């Protein structure tokens, strides 16, 4: 899941929803099993990639900070066949202002979240790190400007959803629609699609480390970025510097269990939001919390039956609203914005406010191949212009990466037999988010088996100490995942217990922020099991 969406409108445009509107956009993606054993031994074709140097220049584009620099990194399309093609990955950095000791690389989550716009518009959160580091991020392969994957325009017409009983009564039709969506996604995503999993992304991180001329990787990963950091540590244990994992993802739970946990956590956050909203006279759901919770469910169902039009040409459905709610609930700082957007929808039928949560306001999907940055002939693997990033890139990449990372592929007969039970379990976990999260799980049907590497090999790490931050009230990555992952990673994992709310701790807790910076800058680790209070400023 993405780290929490920034609260300023400019940031909100650029940081996409962690669970974007799958019913509208169609994010099921076929994923081949490239380098599934965690990497081959033949590095003879990789020398030119590891030998490159990054050339930085001023970032182009409206609103880019003057002190932000951009560049690109060239990596193999397929690490098993490094001469078969290349990809360009978009990079950005804030230069060190103090005594530089290297770089720290950030991943903001997702999977599918672009790093460059996030760093551009939330860079002030990380300025303390520039006392010792260049602060660097990238749009991972298949994401943002880096060969973005897409499912194309008009995919919703063939997308399977569970918004009526037909999915349960005719599951074969559901599975057929899923396959059609997978075909559309393959046609619009291009050659990067079979090589988009976290194992490949971890290899890209190592190429980036070398190109930055760092002997070790210093890294701060949020949410999904913790999965990526853990995979890197397992793949390249001798290259691990100071690693921080904030909002720790699970490494072992199958997608079906992750979905239930996510739906349950989001429902708790929604109930908290509704309770807060009903204390305000302007709350569009009224003043009674019980009635307000029922009104939310009715609104979702009403929009599924009768979506409202938008300026993008696609109607806004109840499931699109669920995606927007999921993003808006990540932080209490966003609640006033979410309340106003919901009032705008309910009172005026205007979905523009909630749509900004659900989509990030990017361009509509375009057919592959995309236009190369700077115009000219299409060039697969080149960076694309920002305005050409498909609207559905986040959900498309999210599903592609999650499916590539998950080895479970139940056959059609198993899905058919389990569908009604799964639907009931998800609805029990959340009457609002259950259907949406189950849709995400079903999107892997028919895709090639994902990697076994994460589940089987990312454990018992022989690396330097790393810091894992878990937040007790996190609606996206439950605190128990931090405990379970720390136990799995072994003695190298040091846990910081953040007793606050919201998704991840670095941006919401001064205590967490300070302890993370102290570790990255000075190597000062808190004792494992130490904690930060919910509103603690100093301790």
PDB file of C-alpha atoms in Angstrom, residues 17 49 79 103 119-120 123 131 152 167 174 181 185 213 228 250 297 335 342 348 367 376 393 410 439 459 493-494:
ATOM      1  CA  UNK A  17      -4.455   6.174  -4.459  1.00  0.00           C
ATOM      2  CA  UNK A  49      24.582  -1.261 -16.445  1.00  0.00           C
ATOM      3  CA  UNK A  79      17.925  -9.664 -16.117  1.00  0.00           C
ATOM      4  CA  UNK A 103      22.732   8.664  -0.900  1.00  0.00           C
ATOM      5  CA  UNK A 119       9.557  13.639  -3.674  1.00  0.00           C
ATOM      6  CA  UNK A 120       8.947  16.832  -5.641  1.00  0.00           C
ATOM      7  CA  UNK A 123      10.461  16.973  -0.121  1.00  0.00           C
ATOM      8  CA  UNK A 131      22.467  16.869   6.327  1.00  0.00           C
ATOM      9  CA  UNK A 152      -6.205   0.719 -21.809  1.00  0.00           C
ATOM     10  CA  UNK A 167     -20.655 -13.151 -10.093  1.00  0.00           C
ATOM     11  CA  UNK A 174     -16.800 -13.839 -14.079  1.00  0.00           C
ATOM     12  CA  UNK A 181      -9.313  -7.908 -18.953  1.00  0.00           C
ATOM     13  CA  UNK A 185      -3.857  -5.180 -20.045  1.00  0.00           C
ATOM     14  CA  UNK A 213      28.714   5.270  -6.515  1.00  0.00           C
ATOM     15  CA  UNK A 228      10.977  -4.103  -1.734  1.00  0.00           C
ATOM     16  CA  UNK A 250       3.604  -9.045   5.053  1.00  0.00           C
ATOM     17  CA  UNK A 297     -23.126   1.876   2.554  1.00  0.00           C
ATOM     18  CA  UNK A 335     -10.422  14.064   6.767  1.00  0.00           C
ATOM     19  CA  UNK A 342     -18.213  13.845  -0.067  1.00  0.00           C
ATOM     20  CA  UNK A 348     -24.419  18.519  -5.972  1.00  0.00           C
ATOM     21  CA  UNK A 367      -2.799   2.858 -26.192  1.00  0.00           C
ATOM     22  CA  UNK A 376       9.543  11.695 -31.863  1.00  0.00           C
ATOM     23  CA  UNK A 393      -1.152   3.251 -14.233  1.00  0.00           C
ATOM     24  CA  UNK A 410      -6.077 -21.493  -7.479  1.00  0.00           C
ATOM     25  CA  UNK A 439     -11.997  -7.716  -6.654  1.00  0.00           C
ATOM     26  CA  UNK A 459      14.038 -14.688   5.912  1.00  0.00           C
ATOM     27  CA  UNK A 493      15.338  -6.618  12.554  1.00  0.00           C
ATOM     28  CA  UNK A 494      14.868  -3.964  15.254  1.00  0.00           C
TER      29      UNK A 494
END
